[in-house]
mmCIF file of C-alpha atoms in Angstrom:
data_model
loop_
_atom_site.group_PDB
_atom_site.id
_atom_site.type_symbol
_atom_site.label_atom_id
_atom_site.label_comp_id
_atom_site.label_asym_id
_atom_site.label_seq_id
_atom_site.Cartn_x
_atom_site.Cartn_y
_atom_site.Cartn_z
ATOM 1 C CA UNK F 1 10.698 3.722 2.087
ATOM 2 C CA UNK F 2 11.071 5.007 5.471
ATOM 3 C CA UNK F 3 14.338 6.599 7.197
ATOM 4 C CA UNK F 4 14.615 5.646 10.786
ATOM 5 C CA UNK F 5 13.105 8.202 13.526
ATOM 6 C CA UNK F 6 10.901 9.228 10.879
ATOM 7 C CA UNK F 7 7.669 10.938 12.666
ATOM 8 C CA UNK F 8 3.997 10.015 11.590
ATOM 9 C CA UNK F 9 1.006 11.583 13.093
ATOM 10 C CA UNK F 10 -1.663 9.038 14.931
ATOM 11 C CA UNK F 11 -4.321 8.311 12.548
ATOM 12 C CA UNK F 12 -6.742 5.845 11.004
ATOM 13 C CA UNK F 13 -8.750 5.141 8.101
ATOM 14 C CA UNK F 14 -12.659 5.102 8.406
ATOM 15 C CA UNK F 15 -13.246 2.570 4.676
ATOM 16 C CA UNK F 16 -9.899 1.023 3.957
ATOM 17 C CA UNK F 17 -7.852 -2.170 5.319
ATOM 18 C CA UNK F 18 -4.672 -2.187 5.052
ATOM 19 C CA UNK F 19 -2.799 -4.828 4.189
ATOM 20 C CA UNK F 20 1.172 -4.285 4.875
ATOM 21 C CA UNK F 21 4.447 -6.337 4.513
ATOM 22 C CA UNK F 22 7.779 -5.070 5.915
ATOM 23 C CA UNK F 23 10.030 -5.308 3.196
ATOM 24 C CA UNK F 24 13.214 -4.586 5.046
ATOM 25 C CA UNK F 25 13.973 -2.815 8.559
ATOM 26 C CA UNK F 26 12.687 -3.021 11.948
ATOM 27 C CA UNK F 27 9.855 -0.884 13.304
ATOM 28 C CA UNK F 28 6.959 -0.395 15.665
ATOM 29 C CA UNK F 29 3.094 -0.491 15.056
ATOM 30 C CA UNK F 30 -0.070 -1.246 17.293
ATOM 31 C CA UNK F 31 2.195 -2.093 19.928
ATOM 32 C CA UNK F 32 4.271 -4.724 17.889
ATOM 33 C CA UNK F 33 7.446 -4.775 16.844
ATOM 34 C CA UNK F 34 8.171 -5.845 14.032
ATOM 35 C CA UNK F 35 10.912 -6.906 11.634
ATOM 36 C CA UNK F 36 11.480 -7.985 7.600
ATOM 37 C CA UNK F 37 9.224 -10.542 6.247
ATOM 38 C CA UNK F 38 6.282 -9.636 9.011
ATOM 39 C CA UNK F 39 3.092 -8.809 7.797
ATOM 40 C CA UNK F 40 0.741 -6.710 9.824
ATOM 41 C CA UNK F 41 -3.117 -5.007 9.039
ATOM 42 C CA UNK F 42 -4.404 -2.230 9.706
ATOM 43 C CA UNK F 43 -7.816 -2.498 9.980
ATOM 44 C CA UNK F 44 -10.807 0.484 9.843
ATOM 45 C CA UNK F 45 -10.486 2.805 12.823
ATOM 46 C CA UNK F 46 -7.800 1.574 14.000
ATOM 47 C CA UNK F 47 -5.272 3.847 15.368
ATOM 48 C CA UNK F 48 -1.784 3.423 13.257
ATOM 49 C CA UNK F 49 1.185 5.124 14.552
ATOM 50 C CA UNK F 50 4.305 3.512 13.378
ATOM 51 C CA UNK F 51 7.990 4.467 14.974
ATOM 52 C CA UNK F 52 10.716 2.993 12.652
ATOM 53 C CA UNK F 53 13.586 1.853 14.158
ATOM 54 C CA UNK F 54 15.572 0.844 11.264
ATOM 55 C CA UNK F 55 15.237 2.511 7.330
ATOM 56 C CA UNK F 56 12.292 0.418 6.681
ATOM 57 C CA UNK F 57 10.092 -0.342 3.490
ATOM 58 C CA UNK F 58 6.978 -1.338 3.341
ATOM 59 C CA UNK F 59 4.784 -2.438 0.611
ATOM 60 C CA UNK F 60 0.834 -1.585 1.345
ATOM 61 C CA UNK F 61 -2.480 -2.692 -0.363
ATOM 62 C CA UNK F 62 -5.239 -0.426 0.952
ATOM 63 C CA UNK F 63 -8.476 -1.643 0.054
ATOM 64 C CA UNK F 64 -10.783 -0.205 -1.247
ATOM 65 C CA UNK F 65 -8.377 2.341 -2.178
ATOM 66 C CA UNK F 66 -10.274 6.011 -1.272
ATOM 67 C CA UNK F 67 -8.885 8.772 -1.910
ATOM 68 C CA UNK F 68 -8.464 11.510 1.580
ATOM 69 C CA UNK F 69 -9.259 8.663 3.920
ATOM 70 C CA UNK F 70 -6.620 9.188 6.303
ATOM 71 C CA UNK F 71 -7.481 11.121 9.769
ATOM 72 C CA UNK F 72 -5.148 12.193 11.883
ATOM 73 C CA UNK F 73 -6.163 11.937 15.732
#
């Protein structure tokens, strides 16, 4: 669950994909917007820095799951 405005640093993820589905709410990511029902990936070194427009939730698989694999840019 995210509250709209919420700030997230710029980062990525050097081993894990991520595989996301926006639950509810309306948001920003990669230069897409995006609204309930999309699903998106995040793929390895690629930059994620999500605005949320709305309260969003979204439900994420990371795979492989590794622990302290998120780098902020």
């Amino acid at each position: 669950i995210h509250k709209r405005g919420e700030q997230w640093d710029r980062h990525y993820h050097k081993k894990a994909v991520e595989i996301n589905l926006l639950i509810f709410g309306k948001m920003i990511i990669c230069e897409k917007t995006l609204k309930k029902g999309n699903i998106f990936i995040i793929y390895p070194f690629e930059i994620a820095f999500p605005k949320f427009l709305t309260n969003c939730a979204v439900l994420t698989i990371k795979t492989p799951s590794v622990p302290n694999d998120k780098y902020i840019c």
